[in-house]
Amino acid sequence: QVQLVESGGGLVQAGGSLRLSCAASGRTFSSLTMGWFRQAPGKERSFVAAISWRGTDYADSVKGRFTISRDNAKNTGYLQMNSLKPEDAAVYYCAATTSVTYWSPTVYTYWGQGTQVTVSS
């Protein structure tokens, strides 16, 4: 079992930055792929970024603005979000999976409770 707890969300002006954190406890976090997803009201949960031993990957909409990273010694993952846009506003979730595919939320076994990101224009 893995427990995930996100933090770092909040209100920011367009063009600003936020760093989300995902603290993990339970089984070895470093062996899992960690993903970030987001869900805006009335929309489906969508892939944002993922990190595994193979490297990182991003949704086209956030490439060049968001950076995913992890500190395995601290069992913590991060999502640095720069140049935020109003369309980035959503509840952001971190998740973990043993699957080799990572862009679909259905393959993720473990989920955090989510953290709200609000971007004002």
CSV table of N, CA, C and O in Angstrom, one decimal:
chain,number,residue,atom,x,y,z
A,1,GLN,N,0.8,-1.2,0.0
A,1,GLN,CA,0.0,0.0,0.0
A,1,GLN,C,0.9,1.2,0.0
A,1,GLN,O,1.9,1.3,0.6
A,2,VAL,N,0.4,2.3,-0.7
A,2,VAL,CA,1.1,3.6,-0.7
A,2,VAL,C,0.0,4.6,-0.4
A,2,VAL,O,-1.1,4.6,-1.0
A,3,GLN,N,0.4,5.5,0.5
A,3,GLN,CA,-0.5,6.7,0.8
A,3,GLN,C,0.2,7.9,0.2
A,3,GLN,O,1.4,8.1,0.4
A,4,LEU,N,-0.6,8.7,-0.5
A,4,LEU,CA,-0.1,9.9,-1.1
A,4,LEU,C,-0.8,11.1,-0.6
A,4,LEU,O,-2.0,11.1,-0.5
A,5,VAL,N,0.0,12.2,-0.3
A,5,VAL,CA,-0.6,13.4,0.2
A,5,VAL,C,0.0,14.6,-0.6
A,5,VAL,O,1.2,14.8,-0.5
A,6,GLU,N,-0.9,15.3,-1.3
A,6,GLU,CA,-0.5,16.5,-2.0
A,6,GLU,C,-0.5,17.7,-1.2
A,6,GLU,O,-1.3,17.8,-0.2
A,7,SER,N,0.3,18.7,-1.5
A,7,SER,CA,0.3,20.0,-0.9
A,7,SER,C,0.8,21.0,-1.9
A,7,SER,O,1.4,20.6,-2.9
A,8,GLY,N,0.6,22.3,-1.6
A,8,GLY,CA,1.2,23.3,-2.4
A,8,GLY,C,0.3,24.1,-3.3
A,8,GLY,O,0.7,25.0,-4.0
A,9,GLY,N,-0.9,23.6,-3.4
A,9,GLY,CA,-1.9,24.3,-4.2
A,9,GLY,C,-2.3,25.7,-3.7
A,9,GLY,O,-1.9,26.0,-2.5
A,10,GLY,N,-3.0,26.5,-4.4
A,10,GLY,CA,-3.4,27.8,-4.0
A,10,GLY,C,-3.8,28.7,-5.1
A,10,GLY,O,-4.1,28.2,-6.2
A,11,LEU,N,-3.9,29.9,-4.8
A,11,LEU,CA,-4.3,30.9,-5.8
A,11,LEU,C,-3.1,31.7,-6.3
A,11,LEU,O,-2.3,32.2,-5.5
A,12,VAL,N,-3.0,31.8,-7.6
A,12,VAL,CA,-1.9,32.5,-8.2
A,12,VAL,C,-2.3,33.3,-9.4
A,12,VAL,O,-3.3,32.9,-10.0
A,13,GLN,N,-1.7,34.4,-9.6
A,13,GLN,CA,-2.0,35.2,-10.8
A,13,GLN,C,-1.5,34.5,-12.1
A,13,GLN,O,-0.4,33.8,-12.0
A,14,ALA,N,-2.1,34.8,-13.2
A,14,ALA,CA,-1.6,34.3,-14.5
A,14,ALA,C,-0.2,34.7,-14.7
A,14,ALA,O,0.2,35.9,-14.4
A,15,GLY,N,0.7,33.8,-15.1
A,15,GLY,CA,2.1,34.1,-15.2
A,15,GLY,C,2.9,33.7,-14.0
A,15,GLY,O,4.2,33.7,-14.1
A,16,GLY,N,2.3,33.4,-12.9
A,16,GLY,CA,2.9,33.0,-11.7
A,16,GLY,C,3.3,31.6,-11.7
A,16,GLY,O,3.2,30.8,-12.6
A,17,SER,N,3.9,31.2,-10.5
A,17,SER,CA,4.4,29.8,-10.3
A,17,SER,C,3.9,29.2,-9.0
A,17,SER,O,3.6,29.9,-8.1
A,18,LEU,N,3.8,27.9,-9.0
A,18,LEU,CA,3.5,27.1,-7.8
A,18,LEU,C,4.3,25.8,-7.9
A,18,LEU,O,4.6,25.4,-9.0
A,19,ARG,N,4.6,25.3,-6.7
A,19,ARG,CA,5.2,24.0,-6.7
A,19,ARG,C,4.4,23.1,-5.9
A,19,ARG,O,4.1,23.3,-4.7
A,20,LEU,N,3.9,22.0,-6.5
A,20,LEU,CA,3.1,21.0,-5.8
A,20,LEU,C,4.1,19.9,-5.3
A,20,LEU,O,5.0,19.6,-5.9
A,21,SER,N,3.7,19.4,-4.1
A,21,SER,CA,4.5,18.3,-3.5
A,21,SER,C,3.5,17.1,-3.3
A,21,SER,O,2.3,17.3,-3.1
A,22,CYS,N,4.1,15.9,-3.4
A,22,CYS,CA,3.4,14.7,-3.2
A,22,CYS,C,4.2,13.8,-2.2
A,22,CYS,O,5.2,13.2,-2.6
A,23,ALA,N,3.8,13.7,-1.0
A,23,ALA,CA,4.5,13.0,0.0
A,23,ALA,C,4.0,11.6,0.0
A,23,ALA,O,2.7,11.4,0.2
A,24,ALA,N,4.9,10.6,-0.1
A,24,ALA,CA,4.4,9.2,-0.1
A,24,ALA,C,4.9,8.4,1.1
A,24,ALA,O,5.9,8.7,1.7
A,25,SER,N,4.1,7.5,1.5
A,25,SER,CA,4.4,6.6,2.6
A,25,SER,C,3.9,5.2,2.2
A,25,SER,O,3.0,5.0,1.4
A,26,GLY,N,4.6,4.2,2.8
A,26,GLY,CA,4.2,2.8,2.5
A,26,GLY,C,5.3,2.1,1.8
A,26,GLY,O,6.5,2.2,2.2
A,27,ARG,N,5.0,1.5,0.7
A,27,ARG,CA,6.0,0.7,0.0
A,27,ARG,C,7.0,1.6,-0.7
A,27,ARG,O,6.8,2.8,-0.8
A,28,THR,N,8.0,1.0,-1.2
A,28,THR,CA,9.1,1.8,-1.8
A,28,THR,C,8.6,2.7,-2.9
A,28,THR,O,8.2,2.2,-4.0
A,29,PHE,N,8.7,3.9,-2.7
A,29,PHE,CA,8.2,4.9,-3.7
A,29,PHE,C,9.0,4.9,-5.0
A,29,PHE,O,8.5,5.1,-6.1
A,30,SER,N,10.3,4.7,-4.8
A,30,SER,CA,11.2,4.8,-5.9
A,30,SER,C,11.0,3.8,-7.0
A,30,SER,O,11.3,4.0,-8.2
A,31,SER,N,10.3,2.7,-6.7
A,31,SER,CA,10.1,1.7,-7.6
A,31,SER,C,8.8,1.9,-8.5
A,31,SER,O,8.5,1.2,-9.4
A,32,LEU,N,8.1,3.0,-8.2
A,32,LEU,CA,6.8,3.2,-8.8
A,32,LEU,C,7.0,4.4,-9.8
A,32,LEU,O,7.8,5.3,-9.6
A,33,THR,N,6.1,4.4,-10.8
A,33,THR,CA,6.0,5.6,-11.7
A,33,THR,C,5.0,6.5,-11.0
A,33,THR,O,4.0,6.1,-10.5
A,34,MET,N,5.4,7.8,-10.9
A,34,MET,CA,4.6,8.8,-10.3
A,34,MET,C,4.0,9.7,-11.4
A,34,MET,O,4.8,10.1,-12.3
A,35,GLY,N,2.7,9.9,-11.3
A,35,GLY,CA,2.1,10.8,-12.3
A,35,GLY,C,1.4,11.9,-11.6
A,35,GLY,O,1.0,11.8,-10.4
A,36,TRP,N,1.2,13.0,-12.3
A,36,TRP,CA,0.3,14.1,-11.9
A,36,TRP,C,-0.8,14.2,-12.9
A,36,TRP,O,-0.6,14.2,-14.2
A,37,PHE,N,-2.0,14.3,-12.4
A,37,PHE,CA,-3.2,14.5,-13.2
A,37,PHE,C,-4.0,15.8,-12.7
A,37,PHE,O,-3.7,16.2,-11.6
A,38,ARG,N,-4.9,16.3,-13.5
A,38,ARG,CA,-5.7,17.4,-13.1
A,38,ARG,C,-7.1,17.2,-13.6
A,38,ARG,O,-7.3,16.6,-14.6
A,39,GLN,N,-8.0,17.8,-12.9
A,39,GLN,CA,-9.4,17.7,-13.2
A,39,GLN,C,-10.1,19.1,-12.9
A,39,GLN,O,-10.1,19.5,-11.8
A,40,ALA,N,-10.6,19.7,-14.0
A,40,ALA,CA,-11.3,20.9,-13.8
A,40,ALA,C,-12.8,20.6,-13.8
A,40,ALA,O,-13.2,19.5,-14.2
A,41,PRO,N,-13.6,21.5,-13.2
A,41,PRO,CA,-15.1,21.2,-13.1
A,41,PRO,C,-15.7,20.8,-14.4
A,41,PRO,O,-15.5,21.5,-15.4
A,42,GLY,N,-16.4,19.8,-14.4
A,42,GLY,CA,-17.1,19.3,-15.7
A,42,GLY,C,-16.3,18.7,-16.7
A,42,GLY,O,-16.7,18.3,-17.8
A,43,LYS,N,-15.0,18.4,-16.4
A,43,LYS,CA,-14.1,17.8,-17.3
A,43,LYS,C,-13.5,16.5,-16.7
A,43,LYS,O,-13.6,16.3,-15.5
A,44,GLU,N,-13.0,15.7,-17.6
A,44,GLU,CA,-12.4,14.4,-17.2
A,44,GLU,C,-11.0,14.7,-16.6
A,44,GLU,O,-10.4,15.7,-16.9
A,45,ARG,N,-10.6,13.7,-15.8
A,45,ARG,CA,-9.2,13.8,-15.2
A,45,ARG,C,-8.3,13.6,-16.4
A,45,ARG,O,-8.4,12.6,-17.1
A,46,SER,N,-7.3,14.4,-16.5
A,46,SER,CA,-6.3,14.4,-17.6
A,46,SER,C,-4.9,14.3,-17.1
A,46,SER,O,-4.5,14.9,-16.1
A,47,PHE,N,-4.1,13.7,-18.0
A,47,PHE,CA,-2.7,13.5,-17.7
A,47,PHE,C,-1.9,14.8,-17.8
A,47,PHE,O,-2.2,15.6,-18.7
A,48,VAL,N,-1.0,15.1,-16.8
A,48,VAL,CA,-0.2,16.3,-16.8
A,48,VAL,C,1.3,15.9,-17.0
A,48,VAL,O,1.9,16.4,-17.9
A,49,ALA,N,1.8,15.0,-16.2
A,49,ALA,CA,3.2,14.6,-16.3
A,49,ALA,C,3.4,13.3,-15.5
A,49,ALA,O,2.6,12.9,-14.7
A,50,ALA,N,4.5,12.6,-15.9
A,50,ALA,CA,4.9,11.4,-15.2
A,50,ALA,C,6.4,11.3,-15.1
A,50,ALA,O,7.1,11.8,-16.0
A,51,ILE,N,6.9,10.5,-14.1
A,51,ILE,CA,8.3,10.3,-14.0
A,51,ILE,C,8.5,8.9,-13.5
A,51,ILE,O,7.8,8.4,-12.7
A,52,SER,N,9.5,8.2,-14.1
A,52,SER,CA,9.9,6.9,-13.7
A,52,SER,C,11.3,6.7,-14.0
A,52,SER,O,12.0,7.7,-14.4
A,53,TRP,N,11.8,5.5,-13.8
A,53,TRP,CA,13.3,5.3,-14.1
A,53,TRP,C,13.6,5.5,-15.6
A,53,TRP,O,14.8,5.7,-15.9
A,54,ARG,N,12.6,5.5,-16.4
A,54,ARG,CA,12.8,5.7,-17.9
A,54,ARG,C,12.9,7.2,-18.2
A,54,ARG,O,13.5,7.5,-19.3
A,55,GLY,N,12.5,8.0,-17.3
A,55,GLY,CA,12.6,9.5,-17.6
A,55,GLY,C,11.3,10.2,-17.3
A,55,GLY,O,10.5,9.7,-16.4
A,56,THR,N,11.0,11.2,-18.0
A,56,THR,CA,9.8,12.0,-17.7
A,56,THR,C,9.0,12.2,-19.0
A,56,THR,O,9.6,12.1,-20.1
A,57,ASP,N,7.8,12.6,-18.8
A,57,ASP,CA,6.9,12.9,-20.0
A,57,ASP,C,5.9,13.9,-19.6
A,57,ASP,O,5.5,13.9,-18.4
A,58,TYR,N,5.4,14.7,-20.5
A,58,TYR,CA,4.5,15.7,-20.2
A,58,TYR,C,3.3,15.8,-21.2
A,58,TYR,O,3.5,15.5,-22.4
A,59,ALA,N,2.2,16.3,-20.8
A,59,ALA,CA,1.2,16.6,-21.7
A,59,ALA,C,1.6,17.8,-22.6
A,59,ALA,O,2.4,18.7,-22.1
A,60,ASP,N,1.2,17.9,-23.8
A,60,ASP,CA,1.6,18.9,-24.7
A,60,ASP,C,1.3,20.3,-24.1
A,60,ASP,O,2.0,21.3,-24.3
A,61,SER,N,0.2,20.4,-23.4
A,61,SER,CA,-0.3,21.7,-22.9
A,61,SER,C,0.6,22.3,-21.8
A,61,SER,O,0.5,23.5,-21.5
A,62,VAL,N,1.5,21.4,-21.2
A,62,VAL,CA,2.3,21.9,-20.1
A,62,VAL,C,3.8,21.9,-20.5
A,62,VAL,O,4.6,22.3,-19.6
A,63,LYS,N,4.2,21.3,-21.6
A,63,LYS,CA,5.6,21.2,-21.9
A,63,LYS,C,6.2,22.5,-22.0
A,63,LYS,O,5.7,23.5,-22.5
A,64,GLY,N,7.4,22.6,-21.4
A,64,GLY,CA,8.1,23.8,-21.3
A,64,GLY,C,7.8,24.8,-20.2
A,64,GLY,O,8.4,25.7,-19.9
A,65,ARG,N,6.7,24.4,-19.5
A,65,ARG,CA,6.2,25.3,-18.4
A,65,ARG,C,6.2,24.5,-17.1
A,65,ARG,O,6.5,25.1,-16.0
A,66,PHE,N,6.0,23.2,-17.1
A,66,PHE,CA,5.9,22.4,-15.9
A,66,PHE,C,7.1,21.5,-15.9
A,66,PHE,O,7.6,21.0,-16.9
A,67,THR,N,7.6,21.2,-14.7
A,67,THR,CA,8.7,20.2,-14.5
A,67,THR,C,8.3,19.2,-13.4
A,67,THR,O,8.0,19.7,-12.2
A,68,ILE,N,8.4,18.0,-13.7
A,68,ILE,CA,8.1,16.9,-12.7
A,68,ILE,C,9.5,16.4,-12.2
A,68,ILE,O,10.4,16.3,-12.9
A,69,SER,N,9.5,16.2,-10.9
A,69,SER,CA,10.8,15.6,-10.3
A,69,SER,C,10.4,14.8,-9.1
A,69,SER,O,9.3,14.8,-8.6
A,70,ARG,N,11.4,14.1,-8.5
A,70,ARG,CA,11.2,13.3,-7.3
A,70,ARG,C,12.4,13.3,-6.5
A,70,ARG,O,13.5,13.3,-7.1
A,71,ASP,N,12.3,13.2,-5.2
A,71,ASP,CA,13.4,12.9,-4.3
A,71,ASP,C,13.1,11.6,-3.6
A,71,ASP,O,12.3,11.6,-2.6
A,72,ASN,N,13.7,10.6,-4.1
A,72,ASN,CA,13.4,9.2,-3.5
A,72,ASN,C,13.8,9.1,-2.1
A,72,ASN,O,13.2,8.4,-1.3
A,73,ALA,N,14.9,9.8,-1.7
A,73,ALA,CA,15.3,9.8,-0.3
A,73,ALA,C,14.3,10.3,0.6
A,73,ALA,O,14.2,9.9,1.8
A,74,LYS,N,13.5,11.3,0.1
A,74,LYS,CA,12.5,11.9,0.9
A,74,LYS,C,11.1,11.3,0.6
A,74,LYS,O,10.1,11.8,1.2
A,75,ASN,N,11.0,10.4,-0.3
A,75,ASN,CA,9.7,9.8,-0.7
A,75,ASN,C,8.8,10.9,-1.1
A,75,ASN,O,7.6,10.8,-0.8
A,76,THR,N,9.2,11.8,-1.9
A,76,THR,CA,8.4,13.0,-2.3
A,76,THR,C,8.6,13.3,-3.7
A,76,THR,O,9.7,13.2,-4.3
A,77,GLY,N,7.5,13.6,-4.4
A,77,GLY,CA,7.5,14.0,-5.8
A,77,GLY,C,7.1,15.5,-5.8
A,77,GLY,O,6.4,16.0,-4.9
A,78,TYR,N,7.4,16.1,-6.9
A,78,TYR,CA,7.1,17.5,-7.1
A,78,TYR,C,6.6,17.8,-8.5
A,78,TYR,O,6.9,17.1,-9.5
A,79,LEU,N,5.9,18.9,-8.6
A,79,LEU,CA,5.5,19.4,-9.9
A,79,LEU,C,5.7,20.9,-9.8
A,79,LEU,O,4.9,21.6,-9.1
A,80,GLN,N,6.7,21.4,-10.5
A,80,GLN,CA,7.0,22.8,-10.5
A,80,GLN,C,6.2,23.4,-11.7
A,80,GLN,O,6.4,22.9,-12.9
A,81,MET,N,5.3,24.3,-11.5
A,81,MET,CA,4.5,24.9,-12.5
A,81,MET,C,4.8,26.4,-12.7
A,81,MET,O,4.6,27.2,-11.7
A,82,ASN,N,5.3,26.7,-13.8
A,82,ASN,CA,5.6,28.1,-14.2
A,82,ASN,C,4.7,28.6,-15.3
A,82,ASN,O,4.1,27.9,-16.0
A,83,SER,N,4.7,29.9,-15.4
A,83,SER,CA,3.9,30.6,-16.5
A,83,SER,C,2.5,30.1,-16.5
A,83,SER,O,1.9,29.7,-17.5
A,84,LEU,N,1.9,30.0,-15.3
A,84,LEU,CA,0.6,29.5,-15.2
A,84,LEU,C,-0.5,30.3,-15.9
A,84,LEU,O,-0.4,31.5,-16.0
A,85,LYS,N,-1.4,29.6,-16.5
A,85,LYS,CA,-2.5,30.2,-17.3
A,85,LYS,C,-3.8,29.9,-16.6
A,85,LYS,O,-3.9,28.9,-15.9
A,86,PRO,N,-4.8,30.7,-16.9
A,86,PRO,CA,-6.2,30.4,-16.3
A,86,PRO,C,-6.6,29.0,-16.6
A,86,PRO,O,-7.3,28.3,-15.8
A,87,GLU,N,-6.3,28.5,-17.8
A,87,GLU,CA,-6.7,27.1,-18.2
A,87,GLU,C,-6.0,26.0,-17.4
A,87,GLU,O,-6.4,24.8,-17.5
A,88,ASP,N,-5.0,26.4,-16.6
A,88,ASP,CA,-4.3,25.4,-15.8
A,88,ASP,C,-5.1,25.2,-14.5
A,88,ASP,O,-4.8,24.2,-13.7
A,89,ALA,N,-6.1,26.0,-14.2
A,89,ALA,CA,-6.8,25.9,-12.9
A,89,ALA,C,-7.5,24.5,-12.9
A,89,ALA,O,-8.2,24.1,-13.8
A,90,ALA,N,-7.4,23.8,-11.8
A,90,ALA,CA,-8.0,22.5,-11.6
A,90,ALA,C,-7.6,22.0,-10.3
A,90,ALA,O,-6.8,22.5,-9.5
A,91,VAL,N,-8.2,20.8,-9.9
A,91,VAL,CA,-7.7,20.0,-8.8
A,91,VAL,C,-6.6,19.1,-9.3
A,91,VAL,O,-6.8,18.4,-10.3
A,92,TYR,N,-5.4,19.2,-8.7
A,92,TYR,CA,-4.3,18.4,-9.2
A,92,TYR,C,-4.1,17.2,-8.2
A,92,TYR,O,-4.1,17.3,-7.0
A,93,TYR,N,-3.9,16.0,-8.9
A,93,TYR,CA,-3.7,14.8,-8.1
A,93,TYR,C,-2.4,14.2,-8.4
A,93,TYR,O,-2.0,14.1,-9.6
A,94,CYS,N,-1.7,13.7,-7.4
A,94,CYS,CA,-0.6,12.8,-7.7
A,94,CYS,C,-1.1,11.4,-7.6
A,94,CYS,O,-2.0,11.1,-6.9
A,95,ALA,N,-0.4,10.5,-8.3
A,95,ALA,CA,-0.8,9.1,-8.3
A,95,ALA,C,0.5,8.2,-8.6
A,95,ALA,O,1.5,8.7,-9.1
A,96,ALA,N,0.4,7.0,-8.3
A,96,ALA,CA,1.5,6.1,-8.4
A,96,ALA,C,1.0,4.8,-9.0
A,96,ALA,O,-0.1,4.3,-8.7
A,97,THR,N,1.9,4.2,-9.9
A,97,THR,CA,1.5,2.9,-10.6
A,97,THR,C,2.8,2.1,-10.8
A,97,THR,O,3.9,2.6,-10.9
A,98,THR,N,2.6,0.8,-11.0
A,98,THR,CA,3.6,-0.1,-11.4
A,98,THR,C,3.6,-0.3,-12.9
A,98,THR,O,4.4,-1.0,-13.4
A,99,SER,N,2.6,0.2,-13.5
A,99,SER,CA,2.4,0.0,-14.9
A,99,SER,C,3.5,0.7,-15.8
A,99,SER,O,4.0,1.7,-15.4
A,100,VAL,N,3.8,0.1,-16.9
A,100,VAL,CA,4.7,0.7,-17.9
A,100,VAL,C,4.1,1.8,-18.7
A,100,VAL,O,4.8,2.6,-19.2
A,101,THR,N,2.8,1.8,-18.8
A,101,THR,CA,2.1,2.9,-19.4
A,101,THR,C,1.6,3.9,-18.3
A,101,THR,O,1.4,3.4,-17.1
A,102,TYR,N,1.5,5.1,-18.6
A,102,TYR,CA,1.4,6.1,-17.5
A,102,TYR,C,0.4,7.2,-17.8
A,102,TYR,O,0.2,8.0,-16.9
A,103,TRP,N,-0.1,7.3,-19.0
A,103,TRP,CA,-0.9,8.5,-19.4
A,103,TRP,C,-2.3,8.3,-19.1
A,103,TRP,O,-3.1,9.3,-19.1
A,104,SER,N,-2.8,7.1,-18.8
A,104,SER,CA,-4.2,6.9,-18.5
A,104,SER,C,-4.4,6.8,-17.0
A,104,SER,O,-3.7,6.1,-16.3
A,105,PRO,N,-5.3,7.5,-16.4
A,105,PRO,CA,-5.6,7.4,-15.0
A,105,PRO,C,-6.0,6.0,-14.5
A,105,PRO,O,-5.9,5.7,-13.4
A,106,THR,N,-6.5,5.2,-15.5
A,106,THR,CA,-7.0,3.9,-15.1
A,106,THR,C,-5.9,3.0,-14.6
A,106,THR,O,-6.2,2.0,-14.0
A,107,VAL,N,-4.7,3.2,-15.0
A,107,VAL,CA,-3.6,2.3,-14.6
A,107,VAL,C,-3.0,2.6,-13.3
A,107,VAL,O,-2.2,1.9,-12.8
A,108,TYR,N,-3.4,3.7,-12.7
A,108,TYR,CA,-2.9,4.1,-11.4
A,108,TYR,C,-3.6,3.5,-10.2
A,108,TYR,O,-4.9,3.6,-10.2
A,109,THR,N,-2.9,2.9,-9.3
A,109,THR,CA,-3.5,2.2,-8.2
A,109,THR,C,-3.6,3.1,-7.0
A,109,THR,O,-4.6,3.0,-6.2
A,110,TYR,N,-2.7,4.0,-6.8
A,110,TYR,CA,-2.7,4.9,-5.6
A,110,TYR,C,-2.9,6.3,-6.0
A,110,TYR,O,-2.3,6.8,-7.0
A,111,TRP,N,-3.7,7.0,-5.2
A,111,TRP,CA,-4.1,8.4,-5.5
A,111,TRP,C,-4.0,9.2,-4.2
A,111,TRP,O,-4.4,8.7,-3.2
A,112,GLY,N,-3.6,10.5,-4.4
A,112,GLY,CA,-3.8,11.4,-3.3
A,112,GLY,C,-5.2,12.0,-3.3
A,112,GLY,O,-6.0,11.7,-4.2
A,113,GLN,N,-5.4,12.9,-2.4
A,113,GLN,CA,-6.7,13.5,-2.2
A,113,GLN,C,-6.9,14.7,-3.1
A,113,GLN,O,-8.1,15.2,-3.3
A,114,GLY,N,-5.8,15.2,-3.7
A,114,GLY,CA,-5.9,16.4,-4.6
A,114,GLY,C,-5.7,17.7,-3.9
A,114,GLY,O,-5.9,17.8,-2.7
A,115,THR,N,-5.2,18.6,-4.7
A,115,THR,CA,-4.9,20.0,-4.2
A,115,THR,C,-5.4,21.0,-5.2
A,115,THR,O,-5.2,20.8,-6.4
A,116,GLN,N,-6.1,22.0,-4.8
A,116,GLN,CA,-6.7,22.9,-5.7
A,116,GLN,C,-5.7,24.0,-6.2
A,116,GLN,O,-5.0,24.6,-5.4
A,117,VAL,N,-5.7,24.2,-7.5
A,117,VAL,CA,-4.9,25.3,-8.1
A,117,VAL,C,-5.8,26.2,-8.8
A,117,VAL,O,-6.6,25.8,-9.6
A,118,THR,N,-5.8,27.5,-8.4
A,118,THR,CA,-6.6,28.5,-9.0
A,118,THR,C,-5.7,29.6,-9.6
A,118,THR,O,-4.8,30.0,-9.0
A,119,VAL,N,-6.0,29.9,-10.9
A,119,VAL,CA,-5.2,30.9,-11.6
A,119,VAL,C,-6.1,32.1,-12.0
A,119,VAL,O,-7.1,31.9,-12.8
A,120,SER,N,-5.8,33.2,-11.5
A,120,SER,CA,-6.6,34.4,-11.8
A,120,SER,C,-6.0,35.1,-13.0
A,120,SER,O,-4.8,35.2,-13.2
A,121,SER,N,-6.9,35.6,-13.8
A,121,SER,CA,-6.4,36.3,-15.0
A,121,SER,C,-6.3,37.8,-14.8
A,121,SER,O,-6.6,38.3,-13.8
